[in-house]
Amino acid sequence: MVNRIEAFKGSKHFLVNHVAEGVFAAISVPGTGSVGNAAIINLGDSTLVVDTFTTIQAAEDLQAAAKYLTGNSVSYVINTHWHSDHTTGNQVFTPKAQLISTLTTREIMATYGKNRVSEQMSNPQPIYQAIDELEKKIQQETDEKVKKEMQWGNASDREYMKMLPNLLYTLPTITFDQQLSIHGSDRSVQLITYGGGHTESDAFVYLPEEKIAVMGDLVLSKHHPVMIHANPQEWLNILERVELLDIEKIIPGHGEVCSMKELREVKGYINDILALVAKTVQSKKSIDDILVPNAYEDWGFTTYFKMNLKKIHDLLTISVE
Ligand SMILES: [Zn+2]
């Protein structure tokens, strides 16, 4: 390890942002093996990492950065939720670190997550096929912004496939239900869950003294929130409870370090998309004709917009029946 740490001069997978003394955001570089953001928190006598990226390569760089920036190896790893861009690098940190998530997140990882990875390992062909198909779509895409995002997606999928044969899907070792505090010699952090909104269970890390929150995908900055596994109403309820906390800086699951303004933008987006789909269903029109509202035109993850519409449409029409 020593050589690697001495050699740490940054990573192609992420850029390190100094958020406060001993608190660092690892902001994903698009098209690499990170996909999601992570965070590094120096607790004094120990070091905590929040989320572990999509690939072993990116997680190894995160581990090296943590050691380089804090002087300690990582003792605690938090998985904010089960999605692969926040959990697949877990194996890099064991057995030295304890991996922590909510009980529900661990249950999903132990069943659905684990099965999905073993299917991918025994039959990787469908993923290669999807990569090829997306490659063709990229050639035909005329919208430059969408094209760029598709290229990033494909490049990240290739990074993932490079690593897949070496993947040991690694589950959290400690779980909690509502709140768990970790106390280091210099600082304490709170792990909090208000239930599930973005996924079936979402946790975040709160530093009350520094007024910082590492929000996982409950808050994305200038990116379409990913709603494919979401419960939009619960998501809004969770964000309303988060607003009651004293927070000045947010490390989001995707996008740049931000503030409560971006949290409120996510709320606005969810409300807007619910209203858009409801109006379309009422007037018996097709959701395929809904365009990205002006307010979100510059946001990343454009390709999730259609998926979000479909998810909300399914939720609304199922609840009507
Ligand atoms: Zn994510």
Short mmCIF file of N, CA, C and O in Angstrom, two decimals, residues 81-191:
data_model
loop_
_atom_site.label_atom_id
_atom_site.label_comp_id
_atom_site.label_asym_id
_atom_site.label_seq_id
_atom_site.Cartn_x
_atom_site.Cartn_y
_atom_site.Cartn_z
N HIS A 81 -27.05 3.84 0.09
CA HIS A 81 -28.14 3.02 -0.45
C HIS A 81 -27.53 1.92 -1.31
O HIS A 81 -26.31 1.90 -1.48
N TRP A 82 -28.35 1.01 -1.83
CA TRP A 82 -27.79 -0.20 -2.42
C TRP A 82 -27.28 -0.05 -3.86
O TRP A 82 -26.56 -0.92 -4.36
N HIS A 83 -27.62 1.03 -4.55
CA HIS A 83 -27.25 1.16 -5.97
C HIS A 83 -25.75 0.94 -6.19
O HIS A 83 -24.92 1.36 -5.39
N SER A 84 -25.44 0.32 -7.34
CA SER A 84 -24.08 -0.17 -7.57
C SER A 84 -23.03 0.94 -7.60
O SER A 84 -21.88 0.71 -7.24
N ASP A 85 -23.43 2.16 -8.01
CA ASP A 85 -22.43 3.23 -8.07
C ASP A 85 -22.06 3.76 -6.67
O ASP A 85 -21.24 4.67 -6.55
N HIS A 86 -22.68 3.18 -5.64
CA HIS A 86 -22.38 3.59 -4.26
C HIS A 86 -21.85 2.43 -3.42
O HIS A 86 -21.51 2.62 -2.26
N THR A 87 -21.80 1.23 -4.00
CA THR A 87 -21.50 0.04 -3.18
C THR A 87 -20.48 -0.93 -3.79
O THR A 87 -19.90 -1.74 -3.06
N THR A 88 -20.29 -0.91 -5.10
CA THR A 88 -19.53 -2.01 -5.72
C THR A 88 -18.06 -2.02 -5.32
O THR A 88 -17.42 -3.06 -5.37
N GLY A 89 -17.54 -0.86 -4.88
CA GLY A 89 -16.14 -0.83 -4.46
C GLY A 89 -15.91 -1.33 -3.04
O GLY A 89 -14.77 -1.32 -2.56
N ASN A 90 -16.97 -1.79 -2.37
CA ASN A 90 -16.87 -2.19 -0.94
C ASN A 90 -15.69 -3.12 -0.64
O ASN A 90 -15.04 -2.99 0.39
N GLN A 91 -15.44 -4.09 -1.53
CA GLN A 91 -14.46 -5.14 -1.23
C GLN A 91 -13.06 -4.59 -0.93
O GLN A 91 -12.28 -5.21 -0.21
N VAL A 92 -12.77 -3.41 -1.50
CA VAL A 92 -11.44 -2.82 -1.33
C VAL A 92 -11.16 -2.50 0.14
O VAL A 92 -10.01 -2.51 0.59
N PHE A 93 -12.22 -2.22 0.91
CA PHE A 93 -12.05 -1.71 2.28
C PHE A 93 -12.10 -2.80 3.35
O PHE A 93 -11.84 -2.53 4.52
N THR A 94 -12.49 -4.02 2.96
CA THR A 94 -12.52 -5.11 3.94
C THR A 94 -11.19 -5.87 3.89
O THR A 94 -10.52 -5.86 2.86
N PRO A 95 -10.78 -6.54 4.98
CA PRO A 95 -11.50 -6.66 6.26
C PRO A 95 -11.17 -5.55 7.25
O PRO A 95 -11.73 -5.54 8.35
N LYS A 96 -10.34 -4.59 6.86
CA LYS A 96 -9.90 -3.56 7.82
C LYS A 96 -11.05 -2.68 8.29
O LYS A 96 -11.11 -2.29 9.45
N ALA A 97 -11.94 -2.34 7.37
CA ALA A 97 -13.01 -1.39 7.73
C ALA A 97 -14.32 -2.12 8.02
O ALA A 97 -14.57 -3.21 7.49
N GLN A 98 -15.12 -1.53 8.88
CA GLN A 98 -16.50 -1.99 9.06
C GLN A 98 -17.36 -1.30 8.01
O GLN A 98 -17.23 -0.09 7.79
N LEU A 99 -18.22 -2.09 7.35
CA LEU A 99 -19.11 -1.53 6.34
C LEU A 99 -20.49 -1.36 6.96
O LEU A 99 -21.03 -2.32 7.53
N ILE A 100 -21.06 -0.17 6.85
CA ILE A 100 -22.30 0.16 7.56
C ILE A 100 -23.38 0.62 6.60
O ILE A 100 -23.12 1.42 5.69
N SER A 101 -24.58 0.09 6.79
CA SER A 101 -25.75 0.56 6.02
C SER A 101 -26.99 0.38 6.88
O SER A 101 -26.91 -0.17 7.98
N THR A 102 -28.13 0.78 6.36
CA THR A 102 -29.38 0.44 7.05
C THR A 102 -29.62 -1.06 6.87
O THR A 102 -29.07 -1.69 5.95
N LEU A 103 -30.46 -1.61 7.74
CA LEU A 103 -30.77 -3.04 7.65
C LEU A 103 -31.45 -3.35 6.31
O LEU A 103 -31.13 -4.34 5.65
N THR A 104 -32.36 -2.49 5.89
CA THR A 104 -33.07 -2.71 4.62
C THR A 104 -32.11 -2.70 3.44
O THR A 104 -32.19 -3.56 2.55
N THR A 105 -31.18 -1.75 3.43
CA THR A 105 -30.20 -1.70 2.34
C THR A 105 -29.39 -2.99 2.30
O THR A 105 -29.18 -3.58 1.23
N ARG A 106 -28.97 -3.47 3.47
CA ARG A 106 -28.21 -4.72 3.48
C ARG A 106 -29.06 -5.88 2.96
O ARG A 106 -28.56 -6.73 2.22
N GLU A 107 -30.33 -5.90 3.35
CA GLU A 107 -31.21 -6.99 2.90
C GLU A 107 -31.35 -6.99 1.38
O GLU A 107 -31.33 -8.04 0.75
N ILE A 108 -31.49 -5.81 0.79
CA ILE A 108 -31.60 -5.72 -0.67
C ILE A 108 -30.30 -6.18 -1.33
O ILE A 108 -30.30 -6.92 -2.31
N MET A 109 -29.18 -5.75 -0.75
CA MET A 109 -27.88 -6.15 -1.31
C MET A 109 -27.67 -7.66 -1.20
O MET A 109 -27.15 -8.30 -2.11
N ALA A 110 -28.09 -8.23 -0.05
CA ALA A 110 -27.87 -9.66 0.19
C ALA A 110 -28.72 -10.54 -0.72
O ALA A 110 -28.39 -11.71 -0.94
N THR A 111 -29.79 -9.99 -1.25
CA THR A 111 -30.69 -10.77 -2.12
C THR A 111 -30.55 -10.29 -3.56
O THR A 111 -29.75 -10.79 -4.32
N TYR A 112 -31.30 -9.25 -3.88
CA TYR A 112 -31.35 -8.75 -5.25
C TYR A 112 -29.96 -8.35 -5.79
O TYR A 112 -29.56 -8.76 -6.88
N GLY A 113 -29.23 -7.57 -5.00
CA GLY A 113 -27.93 -7.06 -5.45
C GLY A 113 -26.95 -8.18 -5.74
O GLY A 113 -26.30 -8.21 -6.79
N LYS A 114 -26.87 -9.12 -4.80
CA LYS A 114 -25.93 -10.23 -4.93
C LYS A 114 -26.29 -11.13 -6.11
O LYS A 114 -25.43 -11.52 -6.91
N ASN A 115 -27.60 -11.43 -6.22
CA ASN A 115 -28.05 -12.28 -7.34
C ASN A 115 -27.76 -11.64 -8.68
O ASN A 115 -27.34 -12.31 -9.63
N ARG A 116 -28.00 -10.34 -8.76
CA ARG A 116 -27.80 -9.64 -10.01
C ARG A 116 -26.33 -9.73 -10.44
O ARG A 116 -26.02 -10.01 -11.59
N VAL A 117 -25.43 -9.54 -9.48
CA VAL A 117 -24.01 -9.61 -9.81
C VAL A 117 -23.61 -11.03 -10.22
O VAL A 117 -22.87 -11.21 -11.19
N SER A 118 -24.13 -12.05 -9.50
CA SER A 118 -23.72 -13.41 -9.91
C SER A 118 -24.27 -13.78 -11.28
O SER A 118 -23.61 -14.48 -12.05
N GLU A 119 -25.47 -13.27 -11.62
CA GLU A 119 -25.97 -13.48 -12.99
C GLU A 119 -25.07 -12.79 -14.01
O GLU A 119 -24.76 -13.37 -15.06
N GLN A 120 -24.66 -11.57 -13.69
CA GLN A 120 -23.77 -10.84 -14.61
C GLN A 120 -22.46 -11.60 -14.81
O GLN A 120 -21.92 -11.65 -15.91
N MET A 121 -21.96 -12.19 -13.71
CA MET A 121 -20.67 -12.89 -13.81
C MET A 121 -20.81 -14.18 -14.60
O MET A 121 -19.93 -14.51 -15.40
N SER A 122 -21.92 -14.89 -14.41
CA SER A 122 -22.05 -16.16 -15.14
C SER A 122 -22.50 -15.92 -16.59
O SER A 122 -22.24 -16.75 -17.46
N ASN A 123 -23.16 -14.80 -16.84
CA ASN A 123 -23.59 -14.52 -18.21
C ASN A 123 -23.44 -13.04 -18.52
O ASN A 123 -24.41 -12.28 -18.49
N PRO A 124 -22.22 -12.61 -18.84
CA PRO A 124 -22.00 -11.18 -19.09
C PRO A 124 -22.49 -10.70 -20.46
O PRO A 124 -22.51 -9.50 -20.73
N GLN A 125 -22.88 -11.66 -21.32
CA GLN A 125 -23.24 -11.34 -22.70
C GLN A 125 -24.26 -10.21 -22.84
O GLN A 125 -24.06 -9.29 -23.64
N PRO A 126 -25.38 -10.24 -22.08
CA PRO A 126 -26.38 -9.17 -22.24
C PRO A 126 -25.81 -7.77 -22.01
O PRO A 126 -26.23 -6.81 -22.67
N ILE A 127 -24.84 -7.65 -21.12
CA ILE A 127 -24.27 -6.32 -20.87
C ILE A 127 -23.43 -5.88 -22.06
O ILE A 127 -23.52 -4.75 -22.52
N TYR A 128 -22.62 -6.83 -22.60
CA TYR A 128 -21.84 -6.48 -23.80
C TYR A 128 -22.76 -6.09 -24.95
O TYR A 128 -22.48 -5.16 -25.71
N GLN A 129 -23.89 -6.81 -25.03
CA GLN A 129 -24.87 -6.51 -26.08
C GLN A 129 -25.43 -5.10 -25.91
O GLN A 129 -25.54 -4.34 -26.87
N ALA A 130 -25.76 -4.76 -24.65
CA ALA A 130 -26.31 -3.43 -24.36
C ALA A 130 -25.28 -2.35 -24.70
O ALA A 130 -25.64 -1.29 -25.23
N ILE A 131 -24.01 -2.64 -24.42
CA ILE A 131 -22.95 -1.68 -24.74
C ILE A 131 -22.90 -1.47 -26.26
O ILE A 131 -22.84 -0.33 -26.74
N ASP A 132 -22.98 -2.56 -27.01
CA ASP A 132 -22.95 -2.46 -28.48
C ASP A 132 -24.16 -1.70 -29.01
O ASP A 132 -24.04 -0.87 -29.92
N GLU A 133 -25.32 -2.01 -28.43
CA GLU A 133 -26.54 -1.34 -28.89
C GLU A 133 -26.48 0.16 -28.62
O GLU A 133 -26.87 0.98 -29.46
N LEU A 134 -25.98 0.51 -27.42
CA LEU A 134 -25.87 1.93 -27.07
C LEU A 134 -24.87 2.61 -28.01
O LEU A 134 -25.07 3.75 -28.43
N GLU A 135 -23.81 1.89 -28.37
CA GLU A 135 -22.81 2.41 -29.30
C GLU A 135 -23.48 2.83 -30.62
O GLU A 135 -23.20 3.92 -31.15
N LYS A 136 -24.39 1.99 -31.09
CA LYS A 136 -25.12 2.33 -32.34
C LYS A 136 -26.00 3.55 -32.15
O LYS A 136 -26.07 4.43 -33.01
N LYS A 137 -26.69 3.60 -31.01
CA LYS A 137 -27.57 4.75 -30.73
C LYS A 137 -26.76 6.04 -30.65
O LYS A 137 -27.23 7.10 -31.08
N ILE A 138 -25.54 5.93 -30.09
CA ILE A 138 -24.69 7.12 -29.96
C ILE A 138 -24.38 7.69 -31.34
O ILE A 138 -24.43 8.89 -31.56
N GLN A 139 -24.10 6.78 -32.30
CA GLN A 139 -23.80 7.22 -33.68
C GLN A 139 -24.95 8.03 -34.26
O GLN A 139 -24.74 8.98 -34.99
N GLN A 140 -26.18 7.61 -33.90
CA GLN A 140 -27.36 8.25 -34.51
C GLN A 140 -27.84 9.48 -33.74
O GLN A 140 -28.62 10.28 -34.27
N GLU A 141 -27.40 9.63 -32.49
CA GLU A 141 -27.92 10.70 -31.66
C GLU A 141 -27.48 12.06 -32.19
O GLU A 141 -26.31 12.29 -32.45
N THR A 142 -28.44 12.98 -32.34
CA THR A 142 -28.12 14.30 -32.89
C THR A 142 -27.95 15.37 -31.81
O THR A 142 -27.32 16.38 -32.03
N ASP A 143 -28.55 15.12 -30.65
CA ASP A 143 -28.42 16.07 -29.53
C ASP A 143 -27.06 15.87 -28.86
O ASP A 143 -26.78 14.82 -28.28
N GLU A 144 -26.20 16.90 -28.96
CA GLU A 144 -24.81 16.76 -28.49
C GLU A 144 -24.72 16.45 -26.99
O GLU A 144 -23.85 15.69 -26.57
N LYS A 145 -25.62 17.06 -26.21
CA LYS A 145 -25.57 16.86 -24.76
C LYS A 145 -25.93 15.41 -24.41
O LYS A 145 -25.24 14.76 -23.62
N VAL A 146 -26.98 14.93 -25.05
CA VAL A 146 -27.41 13.55 -24.80
C VAL A 146 -26.33 12.59 -25.28
O VAL A 146 -26.01 11.60 -24.61
N LYS A 147 -25.74 12.90 -26.43
CA LYS A 147 -24.70 12.05 -27.00
C LYS A 147 -23.52 11.92 -26.03
O LYS A 147 -23.02 10.81 -25.78
N LYS A 148 -23.10 13.04 -25.47
CA LYS A 148 -21.98 13.06 -24.52
C LYS A 148 -22.31 12.17 -23.30
O LYS A 148 -21.50 11.36 -22.86
N GLU A 149 -23.53 12.34 -22.79
CA GLU A 149 -23.93 11.55 -21.61
C GLU A 149 -23.96 10.05 -21.92
O GLU A 149 -23.57 9.22 -21.10
N MET A 150 -24.42 9.72 -23.14
CA MET A 150 -24.45 8.31 -23.54
C MET A 150 -23.02 7.76 -23.65
O MET A 150 -22.75 6.62 -23.26
N GLN A 151 -22.12 8.58 -24.18
CA GLN A 151 -20.71 8.14 -24.30
C GLN A 151 -20.11 7.90 -22.92
O GLN A 151 -19.40 6.91 -22.70
N TRP A 152 -20.44 8.79 -21.98
CA TRP A 152 -19.94 8.61 -20.60
C TRP A 152 -20.50 7.31 -20.02
O TRP A 152 -19.77 6.56 -19.37
N GLY A 153 -21.79 7.08 -20.26
CA GLY A 153 -22.43 5.88 -19.73
C GLY A 153 -21.75 4.62 -20.27
O GLY A 153 -21.44 3.69 -19.51
N ASN A 154 -21.48 4.63 -21.56
CA ASN A 154 -20.84 3.46 -22.18
C ASN A 154 -19.42 3.26 -21.68
O ASN A 154 -18.99 2.13 -21.42
N ALA A 155 -18.69 4.37 -21.53
CA ALA A 155 -17.31 4.27 -21.04
C ALA A 155 -17.30 3.70 -19.61
O ALA A 155 -16.46 2.86 -19.27
N SER A 156 -18.24 4.13 -18.78
CA SER A 156 -18.33 3.61 -17.41
C SER A 156 -18.70 2.14 -17.40
O SER A 156 -18.18 1.36 -16.59
N ASP A 157 -19.61 1.76 -18.29
CA ASP A 157 -19.99 0.34 -18.36
C ASP A 157 -18.79 -0.52 -18.77
O ASP A 157 -18.63 -1.64 -18.28
N ARG A 158 -17.95 0.00 -19.65
CA ARG A 158 -16.74 -0.74 -20.06
C ARG A 158 -15.79 -0.91 -18.88
O ARG A 158 -15.20 -1.98 -18.70
N GLU A 159 -15.66 0.15 -18.08
CA GLU A 159 -14.82 0.07 -16.86
C GLU A 159 -15.37 -1.01 -15.93
O GLU A 159 -14.62 -1.77 -15.32
N TYR A 160 -16.68 -1.06 -15.83
CA TYR A 160 -17.33 -2.03 -14.95
C TYR A 160 -17.05 -3.46 -15.44
O TYR A 160 -16.71 -4.34 -14.65
N MET A 161 -17.15 -3.65 -16.76
CA MET A 161 -16.95 -5.00 -17.32
C MET A 161 -15.49 -5.46 -17.19
O MET A 161 -15.23 -6.65 -17.04
N LYS A 162 -14.57 -4.49 -17.23
CA LYS A 162 -13.14 -4.80 -17.04
C LYS A 162 -12.91 -5.41 -15.66
O LYS A 162 -12.07 -6.27 -15.46
N MET A 163 -13.69 -4.91 -14.69
CA MET A 163 -13.50 -5.29 -13.30
C MET A 163 -14.31 -6.52 -12.89
O MET A 163 -13.94 -7.24 -11.95
N LEU A 164 -15.42 -6.75 -13.59
CA LEU A 164 -16.41 -7.76 -13.15
C LEU A 164 -15.82 -9.12 -12.76
O LEU A 164 -16.20 -9.67 -11.73
N PRO A 165 -14.85 -9.67 -13.53
CA PRO A 165 -14.31 -10.98 -13.13
C PRO A 165 -13.66 -10.97 -11.74
O PRO A 165 -13.57 -12.02 -11.10
N ASN A 166 -13.22 -9.83 -11.28
CA ASN A 166 -12.55 -9.74 -9.97
C ASN A 166 -13.47 -9.27 -8.85
O ASN A 166 -13.03 -9.05 -7.72
N LEU A 167 -14.73 -9.08 -9.17
CA LEU A 167 -15.66 -8.52 -8.18
C LEU A 167 -16.05 -9.55 -7.11
O LEU A 167 -16.44 -10.67 -7.43
N LEU A 168 -15.90 -9.15 -5.85
CA LEU A 168 -16.41 -9.94 -4.73
C LEU A 168 -17.48 -9.08 -4.08
O LEU A 168 -17.16 -8.11 -3.38
N TYR A 169 -18.72 -9.38 -4.37
CA TYR A 169 -19.82 -8.53 -3.90
C TYR A 169 -19.83 -8.54 -2.37
O TYR A 169 -20.04 -9.58 -1.75
N THR A 170 -19.58 -7.40 -1.76
CA THR A 170 -19.31 -7.35 -0.33
C THR A 170 -20.41 -6.61 0.43
O THR A 170 -20.71 -5.45 0.13
N LEU A 171 -20.98 -7.30 1.42
CA LEU A 171 -22.14 -6.77 2.15
C LEU A 171 -21.70 -5.96 3.37
O LEU A 171 -20.64 -6.22 3.95
N PRO A 172 -22.55 -5.04 3.79
CA PRO A 172 -22.29 -4.32 5.05
C PRO A 172 -22.19 -5.29 6.23
O PRO A 172 -22.84 -6.34 6.25
N THR A 173 -21.37 -4.91 7.22
CA THR A 173 -21.16 -5.76 8.39
C THR A 173 -21.92 -5.24 9.61
O THR A 173 -22.13 -5.96 10.57
N ILE A 174 -22.28 -3.96 9.58
CA ILE A 174 -23.04 -3.36 10.70
C ILE A 174 -24.26 -2.68 10.09
O ILE A 174 -24.15 -1.99 9.07
N THR A 175 -25.43 -2.88 10.72
CA THR A 175 -26.63 -2.22 10.20
C THR A 175 -27.30 -1.40 11.30
O THR A 175 -27.09 -1.64 12.48
N PHE A 176 -28.09 -0.43 10.86
CA PHE A 176 -28.86 0.38 11.82
C PHE A 176 -30.25 0.64 11.25
O PHE A 176 -30.49 0.42 10.06
N ASP A 177 -31.14 1.09 12.14
CA ASP A 177 -32.53 1.28 11.73
C ASP A 177 -32.95 2.74 11.58
O ASP A 177 -33.70 3.09 10.70
N GLN A 178 -32.49 3.58 12.49
CA GLN A 178 -32.89 5.00 12.42
C GLN A 178 -31.66 5.91 12.46
O GLN A 178 -31.50 6.77 11.62
N GLN A 179 -30.83 5.66 13.45
CA GLN A 179 -29.68 6.55 13.62
C GLN A 179 -28.53 5.81 14.30
O GLN A 179 -28.76 4.93 15.14
N LEU A 180 -27.33 6.17 13.90
CA LEU A 180 -26.14 5.59 14.52
C LEU A 180 -25.08 6.68 14.56
O LEU A 180 -24.90 7.39 13.57
N SER A 181 -24.43 6.84 15.69
CA SER A 181 -23.37 7.85 15.77
C SER A 181 -22.01 7.17 15.83
O SER A 181 -21.87 6.10 16.43
N ILE A 182 -21.04 7.78 15.18
CA ILE A 182 -19.66 7.29 15.26
C ILE A 182 -18.81 8.40 15.84
O ILE A 182 -18.85 9.54 15.36
N HIS A 183 -18.09 8.07 16.89
CA HIS A 183 -17.31 9.09 17.60
C HIS A 183 -15.83 8.84 17.42
O HIS A 183 -15.31 7.81 17.83
N GLY A 184 -15.15 9.78 16.78
CA GLY A 184 -13.70 9.73 16.69
C GLY A 184 -13.10 10.65 17.74
O GLY A 184 -13.83 11.29 18.50
N SER A 185 -11.78 10.75 17.75
CA SER A 185 -11.13 11.60 18.76
C SER A 185 -11.38 13.08 18.48
O SER A 185 -11.42 13.90 19.39
N ASP A 186 -11.57 13.45 17.22
CA ASP A 186 -11.74 14.87 16.87
C ASP A 186 -13.15 15.24 16.45
O ASP A 186 -13.49 16.42 16.40
N ARG A 187 -13.95 14.24 16.10
CA ARG A 187 -15.23 14.60 15.51
C ARG A 187 -16.19 13.42 15.59
O ARG A 187 -15.77 12.27 15.58
N SER A 188 -17.49 13.74 15.72
CA SER A 188 -18.54 12.71 15.68
C SER A 188 -19.41 12.93 14.46
O SER A 188 -19.63 14.07 14.04
N VAL A 189 -19.88 11.84 13.89
CA VAL A 189 -20.81 11.96 12.77
C VAL A 189 -22.07 11.16 13.08
O VAL A 189 -22.04 10.20 13.84
N GLN A 190 -23.17 11.60 12.51
CA GLN A 190 -24.44 10.88 12.68
C GLN A 190 -24.84 10.24 11.36
O GLN A 190 -24.82 10.91 10.32
N LEU A 191 -25.17 8.97 11.41
CA LEU A 191 -25.75 8.30 10.24
C LEU A 191 -27.25 8.28 10.50
O LEU A 191 -27.69 7.82 11.55
#
